[in-house]
PDB file as gemmi writes it, atoms N, CA and C in Angstrom:
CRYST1    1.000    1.000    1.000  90.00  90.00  90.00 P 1                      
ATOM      1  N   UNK A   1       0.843  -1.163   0.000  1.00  0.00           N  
ATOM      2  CA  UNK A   1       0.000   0.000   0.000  1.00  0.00           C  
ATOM      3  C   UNK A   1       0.887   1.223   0.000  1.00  0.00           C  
ATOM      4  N   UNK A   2       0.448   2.632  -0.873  1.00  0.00           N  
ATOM      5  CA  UNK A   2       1.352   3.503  -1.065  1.00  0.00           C  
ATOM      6  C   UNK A   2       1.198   4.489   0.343  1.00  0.00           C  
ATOM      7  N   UNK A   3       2.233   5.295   0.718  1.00  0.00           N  
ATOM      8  CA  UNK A   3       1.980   6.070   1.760  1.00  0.00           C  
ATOM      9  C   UNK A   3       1.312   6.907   1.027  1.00  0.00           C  
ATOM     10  N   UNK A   4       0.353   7.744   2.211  1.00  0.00           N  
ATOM     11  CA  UNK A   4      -0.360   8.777   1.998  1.00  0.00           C  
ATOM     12  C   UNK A   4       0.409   9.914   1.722  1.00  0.00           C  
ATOM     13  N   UNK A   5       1.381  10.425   2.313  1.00  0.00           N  
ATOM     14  CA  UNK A   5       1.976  11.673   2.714  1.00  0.00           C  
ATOM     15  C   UNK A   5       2.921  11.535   1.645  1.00  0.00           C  
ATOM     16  N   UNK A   6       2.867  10.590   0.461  1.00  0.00           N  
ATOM     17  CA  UNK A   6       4.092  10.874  -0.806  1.00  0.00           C  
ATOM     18  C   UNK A   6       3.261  10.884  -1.832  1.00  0.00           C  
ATOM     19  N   UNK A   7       1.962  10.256  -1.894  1.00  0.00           N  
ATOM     20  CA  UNK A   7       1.040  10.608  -3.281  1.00  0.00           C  
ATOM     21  C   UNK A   7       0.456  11.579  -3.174  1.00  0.00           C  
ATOM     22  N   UNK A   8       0.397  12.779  -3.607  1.00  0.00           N  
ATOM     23  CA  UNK A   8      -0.756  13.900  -3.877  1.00  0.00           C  
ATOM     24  C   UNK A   8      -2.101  13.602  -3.894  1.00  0.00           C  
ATOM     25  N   UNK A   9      -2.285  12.755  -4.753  1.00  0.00           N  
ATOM     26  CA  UNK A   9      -3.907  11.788  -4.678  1.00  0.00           C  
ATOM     27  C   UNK A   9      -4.392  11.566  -3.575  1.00  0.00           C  
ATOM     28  N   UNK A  10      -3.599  10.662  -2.728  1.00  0.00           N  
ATOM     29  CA  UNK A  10      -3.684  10.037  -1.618  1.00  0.00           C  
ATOM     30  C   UNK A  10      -3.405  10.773  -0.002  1.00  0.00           C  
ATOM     31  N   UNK A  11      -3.660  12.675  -0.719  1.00  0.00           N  
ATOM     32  CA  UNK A  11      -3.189  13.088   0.896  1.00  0.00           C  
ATOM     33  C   UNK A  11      -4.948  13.244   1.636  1.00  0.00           C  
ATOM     34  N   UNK A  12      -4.651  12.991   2.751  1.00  0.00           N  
ATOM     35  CA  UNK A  12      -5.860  13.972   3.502  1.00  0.00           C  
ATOM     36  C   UNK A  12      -6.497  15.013   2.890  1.00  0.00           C  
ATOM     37  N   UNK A  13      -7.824  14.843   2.867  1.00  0.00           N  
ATOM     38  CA  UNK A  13      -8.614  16.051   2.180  1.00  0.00           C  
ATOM     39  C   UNK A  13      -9.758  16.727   3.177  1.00  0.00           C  
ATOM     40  N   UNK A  14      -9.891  17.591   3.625  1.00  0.00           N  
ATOM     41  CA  UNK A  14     -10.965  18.253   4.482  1.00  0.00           C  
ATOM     42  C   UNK A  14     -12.081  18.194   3.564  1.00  0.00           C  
ATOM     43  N   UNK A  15     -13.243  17.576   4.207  1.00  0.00           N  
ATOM     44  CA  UNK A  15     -14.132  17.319   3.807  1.00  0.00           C  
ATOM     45  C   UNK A  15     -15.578  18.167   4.231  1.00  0.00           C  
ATOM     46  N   UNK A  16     -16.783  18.361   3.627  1.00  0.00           N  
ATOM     47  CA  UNK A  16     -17.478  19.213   5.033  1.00  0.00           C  
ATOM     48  C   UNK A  16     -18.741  19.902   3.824  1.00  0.00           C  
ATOM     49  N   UNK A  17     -19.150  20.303   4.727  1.00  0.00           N  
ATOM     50  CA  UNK A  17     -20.406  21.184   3.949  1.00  0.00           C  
ATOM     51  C   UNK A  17     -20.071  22.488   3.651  1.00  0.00           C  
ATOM     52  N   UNK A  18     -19.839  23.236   2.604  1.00  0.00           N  
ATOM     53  CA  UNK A  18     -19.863  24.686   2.848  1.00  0.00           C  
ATOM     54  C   UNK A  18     -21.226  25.568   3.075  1.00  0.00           C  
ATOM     55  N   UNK A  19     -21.010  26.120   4.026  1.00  0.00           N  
ATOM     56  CA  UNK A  19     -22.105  26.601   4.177  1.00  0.00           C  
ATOM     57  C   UNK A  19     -22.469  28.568   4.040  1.00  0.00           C  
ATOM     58  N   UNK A  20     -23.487  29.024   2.901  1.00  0.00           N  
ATOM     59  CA  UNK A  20     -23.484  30.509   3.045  1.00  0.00           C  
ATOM     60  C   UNK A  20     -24.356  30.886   4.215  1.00  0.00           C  
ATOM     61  N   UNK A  21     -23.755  32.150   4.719  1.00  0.00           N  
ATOM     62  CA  UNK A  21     -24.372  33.058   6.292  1.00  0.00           C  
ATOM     63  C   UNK A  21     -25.245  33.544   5.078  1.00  0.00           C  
ATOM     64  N   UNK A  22     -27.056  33.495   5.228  1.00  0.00           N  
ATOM     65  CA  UNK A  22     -27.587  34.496   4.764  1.00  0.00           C  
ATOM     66  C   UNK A  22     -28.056  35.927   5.755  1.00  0.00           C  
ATOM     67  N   UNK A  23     -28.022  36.750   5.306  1.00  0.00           N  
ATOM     68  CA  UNK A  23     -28.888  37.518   6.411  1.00  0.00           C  
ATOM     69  C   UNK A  23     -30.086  37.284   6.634  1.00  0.00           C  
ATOM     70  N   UNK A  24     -30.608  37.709   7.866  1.00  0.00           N  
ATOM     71  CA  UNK A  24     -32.353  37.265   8.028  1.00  0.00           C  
ATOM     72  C   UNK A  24     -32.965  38.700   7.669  1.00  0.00           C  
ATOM     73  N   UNK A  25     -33.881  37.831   7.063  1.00  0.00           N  
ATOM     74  CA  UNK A  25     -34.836  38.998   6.392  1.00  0.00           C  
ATOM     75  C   UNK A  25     -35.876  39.863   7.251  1.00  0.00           C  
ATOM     76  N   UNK A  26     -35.885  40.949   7.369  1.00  0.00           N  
ATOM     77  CA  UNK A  26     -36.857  41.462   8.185  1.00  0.00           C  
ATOM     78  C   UNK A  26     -37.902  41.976   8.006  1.00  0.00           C  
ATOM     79  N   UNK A  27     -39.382  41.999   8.547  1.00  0.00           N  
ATOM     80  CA  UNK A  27     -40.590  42.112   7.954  1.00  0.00           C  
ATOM     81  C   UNK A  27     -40.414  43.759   7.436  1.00  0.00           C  
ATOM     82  N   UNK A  28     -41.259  44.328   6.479  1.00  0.00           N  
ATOM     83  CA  UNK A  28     -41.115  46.055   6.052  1.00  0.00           C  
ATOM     84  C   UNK A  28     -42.126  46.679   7.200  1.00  0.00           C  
ATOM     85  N   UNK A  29     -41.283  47.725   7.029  1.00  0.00           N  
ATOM     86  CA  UNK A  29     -41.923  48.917   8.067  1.00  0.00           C  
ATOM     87  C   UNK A  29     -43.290  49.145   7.227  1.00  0.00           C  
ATOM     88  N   UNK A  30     -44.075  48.872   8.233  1.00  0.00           N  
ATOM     89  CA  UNK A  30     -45.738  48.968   7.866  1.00  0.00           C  
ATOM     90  C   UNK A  30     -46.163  50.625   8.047  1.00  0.00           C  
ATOM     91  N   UNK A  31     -46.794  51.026   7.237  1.00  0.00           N  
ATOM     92  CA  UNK A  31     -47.445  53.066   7.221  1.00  0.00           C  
ATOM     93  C   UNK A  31     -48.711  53.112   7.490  1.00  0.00           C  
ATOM     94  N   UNK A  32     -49.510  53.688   8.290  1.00  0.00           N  
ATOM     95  CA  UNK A  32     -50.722  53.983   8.341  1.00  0.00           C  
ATOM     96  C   UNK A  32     -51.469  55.156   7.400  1.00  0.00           C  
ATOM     97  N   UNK A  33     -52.540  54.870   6.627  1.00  0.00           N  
ATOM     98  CA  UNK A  33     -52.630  56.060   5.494  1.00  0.00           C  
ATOM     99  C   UNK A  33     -54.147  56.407   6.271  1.00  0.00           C  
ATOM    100  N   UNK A  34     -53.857  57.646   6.520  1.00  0.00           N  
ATOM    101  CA  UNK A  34     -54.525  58.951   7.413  1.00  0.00           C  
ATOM    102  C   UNK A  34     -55.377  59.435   6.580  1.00  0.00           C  
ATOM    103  N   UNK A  35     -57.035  59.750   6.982  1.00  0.00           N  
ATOM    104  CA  UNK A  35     -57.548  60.621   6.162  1.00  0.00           C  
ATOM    105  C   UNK A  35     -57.631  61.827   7.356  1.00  0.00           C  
ATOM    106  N   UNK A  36     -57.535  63.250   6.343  1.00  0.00           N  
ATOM    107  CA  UNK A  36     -58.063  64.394   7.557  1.00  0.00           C  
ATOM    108  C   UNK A  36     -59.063  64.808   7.685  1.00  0.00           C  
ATOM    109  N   UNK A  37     -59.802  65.537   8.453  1.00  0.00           N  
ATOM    110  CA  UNK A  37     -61.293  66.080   8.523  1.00  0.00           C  
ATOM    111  C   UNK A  37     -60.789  67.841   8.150  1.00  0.00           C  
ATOM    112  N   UNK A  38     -61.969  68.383   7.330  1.00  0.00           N  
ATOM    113  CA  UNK A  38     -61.858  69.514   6.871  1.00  0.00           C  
ATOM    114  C   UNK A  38     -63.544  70.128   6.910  1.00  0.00           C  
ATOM    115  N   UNK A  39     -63.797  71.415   6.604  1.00  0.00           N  
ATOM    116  CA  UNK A  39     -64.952  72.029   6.689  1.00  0.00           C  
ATOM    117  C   UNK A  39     -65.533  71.465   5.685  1.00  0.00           C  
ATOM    118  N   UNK A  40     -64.506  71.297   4.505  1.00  0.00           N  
ATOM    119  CA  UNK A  40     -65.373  71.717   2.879  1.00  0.00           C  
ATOM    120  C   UNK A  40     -65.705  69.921   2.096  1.00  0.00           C  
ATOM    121  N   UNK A  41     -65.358  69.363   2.332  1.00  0.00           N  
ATOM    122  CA  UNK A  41     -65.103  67.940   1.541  1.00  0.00           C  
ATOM    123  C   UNK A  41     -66.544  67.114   2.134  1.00  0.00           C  
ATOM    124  N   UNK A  42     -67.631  67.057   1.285  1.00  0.00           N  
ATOM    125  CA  UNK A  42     -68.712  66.325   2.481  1.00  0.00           C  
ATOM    126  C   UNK A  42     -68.681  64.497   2.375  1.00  0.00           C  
ATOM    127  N   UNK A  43     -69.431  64.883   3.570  1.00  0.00           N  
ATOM    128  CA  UNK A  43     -69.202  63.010   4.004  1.00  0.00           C  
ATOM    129  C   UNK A  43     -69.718  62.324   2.770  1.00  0.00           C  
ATOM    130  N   UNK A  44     -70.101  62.526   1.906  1.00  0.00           N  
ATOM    131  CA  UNK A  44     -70.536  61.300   1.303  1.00  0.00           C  
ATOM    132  C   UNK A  44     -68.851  61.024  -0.087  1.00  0.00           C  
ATOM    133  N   UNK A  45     -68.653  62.306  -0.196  1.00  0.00           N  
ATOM    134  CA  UNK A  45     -67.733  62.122  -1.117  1.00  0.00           C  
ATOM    135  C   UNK A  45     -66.193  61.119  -0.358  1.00  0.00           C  
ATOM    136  N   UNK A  46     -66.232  61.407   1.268  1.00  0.00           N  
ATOM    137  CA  UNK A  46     -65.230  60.633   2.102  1.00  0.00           C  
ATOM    138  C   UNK A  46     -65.975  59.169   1.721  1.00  0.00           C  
ATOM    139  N   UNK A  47     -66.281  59.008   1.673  1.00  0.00           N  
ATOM    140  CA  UNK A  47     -67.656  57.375   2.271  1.00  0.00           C  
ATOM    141  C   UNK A  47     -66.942  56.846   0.456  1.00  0.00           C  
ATOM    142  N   UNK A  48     -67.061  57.731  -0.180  1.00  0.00           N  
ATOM    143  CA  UNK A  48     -66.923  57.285  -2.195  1.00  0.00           C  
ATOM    144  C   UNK A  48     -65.252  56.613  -2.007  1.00  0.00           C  
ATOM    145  N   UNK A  49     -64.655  57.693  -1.624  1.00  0.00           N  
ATOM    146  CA  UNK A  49     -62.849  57.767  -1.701  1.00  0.00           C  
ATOM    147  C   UNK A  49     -62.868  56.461  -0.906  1.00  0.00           C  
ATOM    148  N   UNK A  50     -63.126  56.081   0.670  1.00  0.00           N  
ATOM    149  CA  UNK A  50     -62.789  54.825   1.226  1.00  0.00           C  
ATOM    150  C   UNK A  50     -63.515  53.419   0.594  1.00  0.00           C  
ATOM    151  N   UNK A  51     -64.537  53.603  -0.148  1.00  0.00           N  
ATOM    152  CA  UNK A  51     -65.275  52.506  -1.058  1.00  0.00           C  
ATOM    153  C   UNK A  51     -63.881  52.565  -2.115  1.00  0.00           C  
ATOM    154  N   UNK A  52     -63.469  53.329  -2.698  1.00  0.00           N  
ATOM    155  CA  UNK A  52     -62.686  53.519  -4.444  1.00  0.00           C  
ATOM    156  C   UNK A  52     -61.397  52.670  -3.818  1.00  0.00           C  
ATOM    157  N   UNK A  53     -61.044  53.620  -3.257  1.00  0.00           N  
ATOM    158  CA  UNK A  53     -59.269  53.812  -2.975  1.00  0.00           C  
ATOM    159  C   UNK A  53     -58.930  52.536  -2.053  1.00  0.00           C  
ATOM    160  N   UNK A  54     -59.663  52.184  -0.686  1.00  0.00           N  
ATOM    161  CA  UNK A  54     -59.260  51.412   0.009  1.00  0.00           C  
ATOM    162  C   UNK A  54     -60.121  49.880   0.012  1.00  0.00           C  
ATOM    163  N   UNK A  55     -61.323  49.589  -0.669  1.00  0.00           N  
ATOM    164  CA  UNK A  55     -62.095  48.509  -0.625  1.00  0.00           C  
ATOM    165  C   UNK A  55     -62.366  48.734   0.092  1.00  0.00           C  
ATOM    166  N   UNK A  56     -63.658  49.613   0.621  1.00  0.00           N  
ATOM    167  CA  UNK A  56     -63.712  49.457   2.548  1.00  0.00           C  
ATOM    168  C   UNK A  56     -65.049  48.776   1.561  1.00  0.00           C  
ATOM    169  N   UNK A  57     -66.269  48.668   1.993  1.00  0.00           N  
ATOM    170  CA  UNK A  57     -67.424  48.251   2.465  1.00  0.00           C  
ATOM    171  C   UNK A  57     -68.371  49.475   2.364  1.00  0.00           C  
ATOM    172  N   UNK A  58     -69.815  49.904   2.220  1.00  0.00           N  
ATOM    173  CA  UNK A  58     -70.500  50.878   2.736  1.00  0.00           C  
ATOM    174  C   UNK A  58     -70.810  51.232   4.199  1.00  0.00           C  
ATOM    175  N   UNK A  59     -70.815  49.946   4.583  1.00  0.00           N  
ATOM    176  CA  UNK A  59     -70.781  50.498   6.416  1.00  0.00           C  
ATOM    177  C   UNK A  59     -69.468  50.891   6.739  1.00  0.00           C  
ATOM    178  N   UNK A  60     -68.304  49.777   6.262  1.00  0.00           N  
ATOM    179  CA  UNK A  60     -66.888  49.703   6.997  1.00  0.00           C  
ATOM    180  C   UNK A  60     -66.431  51.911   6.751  1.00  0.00           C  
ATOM    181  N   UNK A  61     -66.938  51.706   5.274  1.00  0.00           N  
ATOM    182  CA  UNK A  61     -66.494  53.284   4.840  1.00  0.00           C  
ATOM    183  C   UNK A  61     -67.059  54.404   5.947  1.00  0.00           C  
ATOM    184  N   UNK A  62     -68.097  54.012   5.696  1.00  0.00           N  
ATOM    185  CA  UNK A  62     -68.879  55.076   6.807  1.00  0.00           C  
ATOM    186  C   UNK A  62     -68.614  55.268   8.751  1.00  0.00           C  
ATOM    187  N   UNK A  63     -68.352  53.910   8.850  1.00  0.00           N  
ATOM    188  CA  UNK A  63     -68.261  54.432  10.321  1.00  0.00           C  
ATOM    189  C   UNK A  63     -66.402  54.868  10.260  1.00  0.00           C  
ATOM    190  N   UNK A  64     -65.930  54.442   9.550  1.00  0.00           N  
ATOM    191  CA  UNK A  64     -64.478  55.365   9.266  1.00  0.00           C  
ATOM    192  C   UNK A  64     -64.396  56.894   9.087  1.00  0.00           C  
ATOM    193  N   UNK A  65     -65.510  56.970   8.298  1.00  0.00           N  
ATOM    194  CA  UNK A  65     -65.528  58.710   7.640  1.00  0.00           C  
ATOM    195  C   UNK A  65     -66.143  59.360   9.106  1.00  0.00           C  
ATOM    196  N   UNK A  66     -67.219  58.531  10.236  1.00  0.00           N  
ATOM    197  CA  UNK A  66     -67.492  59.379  10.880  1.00  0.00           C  
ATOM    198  C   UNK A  66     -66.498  59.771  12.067  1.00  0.00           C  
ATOM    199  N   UNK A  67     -65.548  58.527  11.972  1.00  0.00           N  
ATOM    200  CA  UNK A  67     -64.531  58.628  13.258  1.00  0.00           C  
ATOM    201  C   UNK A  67     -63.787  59.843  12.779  1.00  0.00           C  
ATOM    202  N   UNK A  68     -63.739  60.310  11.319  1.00  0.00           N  
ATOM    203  CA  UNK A  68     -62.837  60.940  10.911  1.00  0.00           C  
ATOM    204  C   UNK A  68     -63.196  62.000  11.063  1.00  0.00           C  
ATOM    205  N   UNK A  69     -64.537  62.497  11.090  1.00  0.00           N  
ATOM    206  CA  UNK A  69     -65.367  63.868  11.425  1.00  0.00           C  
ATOM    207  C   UNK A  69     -65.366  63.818  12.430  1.00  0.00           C  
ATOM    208  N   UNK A  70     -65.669  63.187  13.403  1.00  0.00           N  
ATOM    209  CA  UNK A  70     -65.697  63.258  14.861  1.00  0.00           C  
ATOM    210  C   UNK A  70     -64.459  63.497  15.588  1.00  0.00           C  
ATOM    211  N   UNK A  71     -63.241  63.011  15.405  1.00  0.00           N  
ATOM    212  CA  UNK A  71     -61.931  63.140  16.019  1.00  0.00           C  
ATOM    213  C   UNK A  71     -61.017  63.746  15.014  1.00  0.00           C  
ATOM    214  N   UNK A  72     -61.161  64.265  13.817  1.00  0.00           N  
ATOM    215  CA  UNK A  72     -60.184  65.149  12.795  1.00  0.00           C  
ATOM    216  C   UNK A  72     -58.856  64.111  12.078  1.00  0.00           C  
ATOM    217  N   UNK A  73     -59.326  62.667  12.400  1.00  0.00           N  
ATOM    218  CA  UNK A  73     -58.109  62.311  12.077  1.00  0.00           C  
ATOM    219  C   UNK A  73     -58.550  60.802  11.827  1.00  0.00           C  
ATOM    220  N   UNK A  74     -58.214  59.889  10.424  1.00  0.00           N  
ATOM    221  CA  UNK A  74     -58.780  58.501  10.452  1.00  0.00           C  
ATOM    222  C   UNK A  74     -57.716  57.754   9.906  1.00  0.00           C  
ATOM    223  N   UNK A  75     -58.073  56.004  10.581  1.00  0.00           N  
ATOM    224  CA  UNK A  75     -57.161  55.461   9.782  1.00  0.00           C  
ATOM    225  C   UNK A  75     -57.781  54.761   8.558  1.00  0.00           C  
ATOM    226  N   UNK A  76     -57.287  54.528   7.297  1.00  0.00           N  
ATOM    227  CA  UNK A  76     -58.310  54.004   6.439  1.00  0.00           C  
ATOM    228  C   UNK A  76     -57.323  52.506   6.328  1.00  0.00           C  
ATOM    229  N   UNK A  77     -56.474  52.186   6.566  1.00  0.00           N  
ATOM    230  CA  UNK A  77     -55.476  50.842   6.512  1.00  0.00           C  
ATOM    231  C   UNK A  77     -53.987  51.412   6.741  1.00  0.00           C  
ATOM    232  N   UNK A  78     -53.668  50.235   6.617  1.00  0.00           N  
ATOM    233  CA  UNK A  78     -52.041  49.961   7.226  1.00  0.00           C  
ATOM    234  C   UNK A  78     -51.630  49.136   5.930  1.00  0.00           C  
ATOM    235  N   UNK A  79     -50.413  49.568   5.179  1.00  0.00           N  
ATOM    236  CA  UNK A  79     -49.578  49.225   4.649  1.00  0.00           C  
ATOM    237  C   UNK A  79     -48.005  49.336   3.795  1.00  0.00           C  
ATOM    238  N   UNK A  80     -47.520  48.410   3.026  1.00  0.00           N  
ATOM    239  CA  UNK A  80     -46.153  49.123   3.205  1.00  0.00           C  
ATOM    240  C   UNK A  80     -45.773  50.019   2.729  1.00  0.00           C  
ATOM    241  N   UNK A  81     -44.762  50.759   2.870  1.00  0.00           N  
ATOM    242  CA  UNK A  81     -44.344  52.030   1.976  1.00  0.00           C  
ATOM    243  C   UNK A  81     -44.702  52.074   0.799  1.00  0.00           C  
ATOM    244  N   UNK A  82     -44.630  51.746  -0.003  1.00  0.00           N  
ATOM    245  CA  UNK A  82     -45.017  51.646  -1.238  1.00  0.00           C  
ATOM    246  C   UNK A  82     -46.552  51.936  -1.802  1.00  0.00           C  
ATOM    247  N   UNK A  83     -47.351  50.683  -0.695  1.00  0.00           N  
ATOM    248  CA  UNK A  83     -48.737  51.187  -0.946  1.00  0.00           C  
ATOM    249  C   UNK A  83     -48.851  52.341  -0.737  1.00  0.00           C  
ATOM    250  N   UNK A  84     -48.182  52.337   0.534  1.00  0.00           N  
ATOM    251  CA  UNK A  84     -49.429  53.462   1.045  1.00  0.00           C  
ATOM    252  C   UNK A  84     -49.264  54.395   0.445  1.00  0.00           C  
ATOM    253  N   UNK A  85     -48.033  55.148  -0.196  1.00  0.00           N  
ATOM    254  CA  UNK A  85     -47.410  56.334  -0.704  1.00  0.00           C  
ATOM    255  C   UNK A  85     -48.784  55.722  -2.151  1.00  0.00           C  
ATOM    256  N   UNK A  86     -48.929  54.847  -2.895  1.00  0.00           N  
ATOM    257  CA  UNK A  86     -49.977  55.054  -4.152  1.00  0.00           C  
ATOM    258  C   UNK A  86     -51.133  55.511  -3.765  1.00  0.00           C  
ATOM    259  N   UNK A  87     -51.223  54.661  -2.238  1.00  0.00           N  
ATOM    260  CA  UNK A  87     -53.242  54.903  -1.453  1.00  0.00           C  
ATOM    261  C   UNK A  87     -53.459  56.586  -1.376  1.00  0.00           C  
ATOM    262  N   UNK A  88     -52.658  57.589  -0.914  1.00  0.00           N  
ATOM    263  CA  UNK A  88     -52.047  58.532  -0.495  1.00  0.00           C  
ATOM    264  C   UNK A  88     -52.502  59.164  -2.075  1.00  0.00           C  
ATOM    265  N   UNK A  89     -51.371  58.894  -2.925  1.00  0.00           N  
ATOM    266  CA  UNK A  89     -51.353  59.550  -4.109  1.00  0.00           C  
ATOM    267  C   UNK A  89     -52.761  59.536  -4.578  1.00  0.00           C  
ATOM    268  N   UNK A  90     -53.405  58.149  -4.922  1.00  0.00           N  
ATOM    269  CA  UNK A  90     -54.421  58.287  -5.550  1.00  0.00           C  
ATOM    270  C   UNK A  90     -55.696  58.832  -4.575  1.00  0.00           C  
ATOM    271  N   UNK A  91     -56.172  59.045  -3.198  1.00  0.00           N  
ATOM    272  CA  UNK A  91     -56.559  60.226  -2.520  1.00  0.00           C  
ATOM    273  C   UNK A  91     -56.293  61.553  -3.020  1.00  0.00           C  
ATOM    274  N   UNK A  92     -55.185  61.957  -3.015  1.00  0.00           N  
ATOM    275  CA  UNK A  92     -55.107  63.421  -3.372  1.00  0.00           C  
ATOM    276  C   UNK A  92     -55.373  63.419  -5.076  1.00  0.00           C  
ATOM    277  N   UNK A  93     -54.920  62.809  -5.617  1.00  0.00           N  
ATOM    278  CA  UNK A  93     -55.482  62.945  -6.654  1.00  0.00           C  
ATOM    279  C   UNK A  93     -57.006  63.070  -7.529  1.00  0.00           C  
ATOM    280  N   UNK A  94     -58.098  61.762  -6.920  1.00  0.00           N  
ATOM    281  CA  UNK A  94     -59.116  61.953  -6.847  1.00  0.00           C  
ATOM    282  C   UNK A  94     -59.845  63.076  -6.091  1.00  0.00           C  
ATOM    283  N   UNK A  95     -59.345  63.583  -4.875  1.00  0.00           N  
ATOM    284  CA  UNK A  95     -59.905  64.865  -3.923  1.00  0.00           C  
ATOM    285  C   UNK A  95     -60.017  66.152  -4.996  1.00  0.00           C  
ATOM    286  N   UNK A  96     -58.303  65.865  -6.023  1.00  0.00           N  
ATOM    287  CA  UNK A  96     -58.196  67.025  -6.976  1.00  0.00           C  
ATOM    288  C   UNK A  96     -59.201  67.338  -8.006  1.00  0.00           C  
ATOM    289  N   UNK A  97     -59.552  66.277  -8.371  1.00  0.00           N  
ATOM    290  CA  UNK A  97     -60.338  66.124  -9.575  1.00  0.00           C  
ATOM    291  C   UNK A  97     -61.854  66.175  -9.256  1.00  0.00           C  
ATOM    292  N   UNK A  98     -61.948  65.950  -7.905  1.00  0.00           N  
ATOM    293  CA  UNK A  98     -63.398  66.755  -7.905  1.00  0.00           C  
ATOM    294  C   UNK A  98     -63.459  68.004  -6.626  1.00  0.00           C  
ATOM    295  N   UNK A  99     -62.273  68.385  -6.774  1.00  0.00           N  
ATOM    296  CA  UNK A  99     -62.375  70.109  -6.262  1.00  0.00           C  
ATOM    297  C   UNK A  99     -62.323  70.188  -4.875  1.00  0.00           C  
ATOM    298  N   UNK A 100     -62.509  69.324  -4.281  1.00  0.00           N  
ATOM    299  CA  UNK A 100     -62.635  68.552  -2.435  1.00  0.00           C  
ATOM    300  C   UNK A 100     -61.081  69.235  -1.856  1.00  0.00           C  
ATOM    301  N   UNK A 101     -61.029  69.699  -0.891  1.00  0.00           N  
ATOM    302  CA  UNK A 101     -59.889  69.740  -0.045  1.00  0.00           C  
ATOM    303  C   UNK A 101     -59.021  68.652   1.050  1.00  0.00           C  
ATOM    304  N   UNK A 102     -59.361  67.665   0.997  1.00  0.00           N  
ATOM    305  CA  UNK A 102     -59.806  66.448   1.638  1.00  0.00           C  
ATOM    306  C   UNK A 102     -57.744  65.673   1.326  1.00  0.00           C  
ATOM    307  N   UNK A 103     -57.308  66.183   2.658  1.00  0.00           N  
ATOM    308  CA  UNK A 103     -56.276  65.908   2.837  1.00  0.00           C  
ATOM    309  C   UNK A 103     -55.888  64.415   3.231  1.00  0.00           C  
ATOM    310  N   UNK A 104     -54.593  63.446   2.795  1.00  0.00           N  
ATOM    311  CA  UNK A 104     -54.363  62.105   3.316  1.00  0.00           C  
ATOM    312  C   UNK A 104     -52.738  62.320   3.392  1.00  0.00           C  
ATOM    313  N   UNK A 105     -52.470  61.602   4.596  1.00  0.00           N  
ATOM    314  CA  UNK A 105     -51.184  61.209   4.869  1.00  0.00           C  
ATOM    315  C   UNK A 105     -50.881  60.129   5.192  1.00  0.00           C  
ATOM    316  N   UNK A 106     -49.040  60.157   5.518  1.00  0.00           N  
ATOM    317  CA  UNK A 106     -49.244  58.686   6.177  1.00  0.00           C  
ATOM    318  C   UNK A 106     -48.178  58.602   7.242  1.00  0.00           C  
ATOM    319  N   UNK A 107     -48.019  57.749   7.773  1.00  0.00           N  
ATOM    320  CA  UNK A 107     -46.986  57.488   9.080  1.00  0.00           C  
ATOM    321  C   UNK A 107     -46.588  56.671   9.550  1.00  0.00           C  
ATOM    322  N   UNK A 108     -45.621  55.961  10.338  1.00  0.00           N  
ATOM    323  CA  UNK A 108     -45.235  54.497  10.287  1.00  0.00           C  
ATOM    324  C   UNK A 108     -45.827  54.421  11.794  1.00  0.00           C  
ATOM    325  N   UNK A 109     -45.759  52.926  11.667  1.00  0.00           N  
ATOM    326  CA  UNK A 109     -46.919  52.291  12.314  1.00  0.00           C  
ATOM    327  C   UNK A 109     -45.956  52.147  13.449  1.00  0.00           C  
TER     328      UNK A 109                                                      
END                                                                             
């Protein structure tokens, strides 16, 4: 039998799994998209925007629009940056187009 330590073939080989470190993924920072209460924008046109923009429901819309008249400030959903910045956009945009003052923001959750 040939020695190990004179054939190249035949030396010790480290054997093993390689293994990659991934990083762990972390869930996205979730935004809350805000409607505001104003003098001029009337409730039914709020009640239209949370039916259009967010899928609410006719009740779900409505008791939203009234929390929003009642306390100056609503949440219409929670989602990620991305949405919410379109939910946001397309609010002000629709508010624009029918003349409404009817402000939306957003904020992390």
């Amino acid at each position: 039998m040939a020695d190990k330590r004179n054939n190249p073939d035949q030396q010790d080989r480290q054997t093993g799994v390689l293994t990659k470190t991934r990083k762990k993924t972390r869930k996205p920072h979730m935004f809350k998209v805000l409607l505001m209460n104003d003098d001029y924008t009337p409730m039914e046109f709020v009640v239209y925007v949370l039916e259009k923009c967010f899928s609410k429901g006719r009740e779900e819309a409505t008791t939203i629009m009234l929390h929003v008249h009642q306390r100056g400030v609503g949440v219409c959903g929670v989602y990620s940056r991305e949405i919410a910045e379109a939910k946001v956009a397309q609010v002000l945009d629709l508010a624009h187009r029918h003349e409404h003052p009817l402000q939306c923001t957003m904020e992390q959750e």
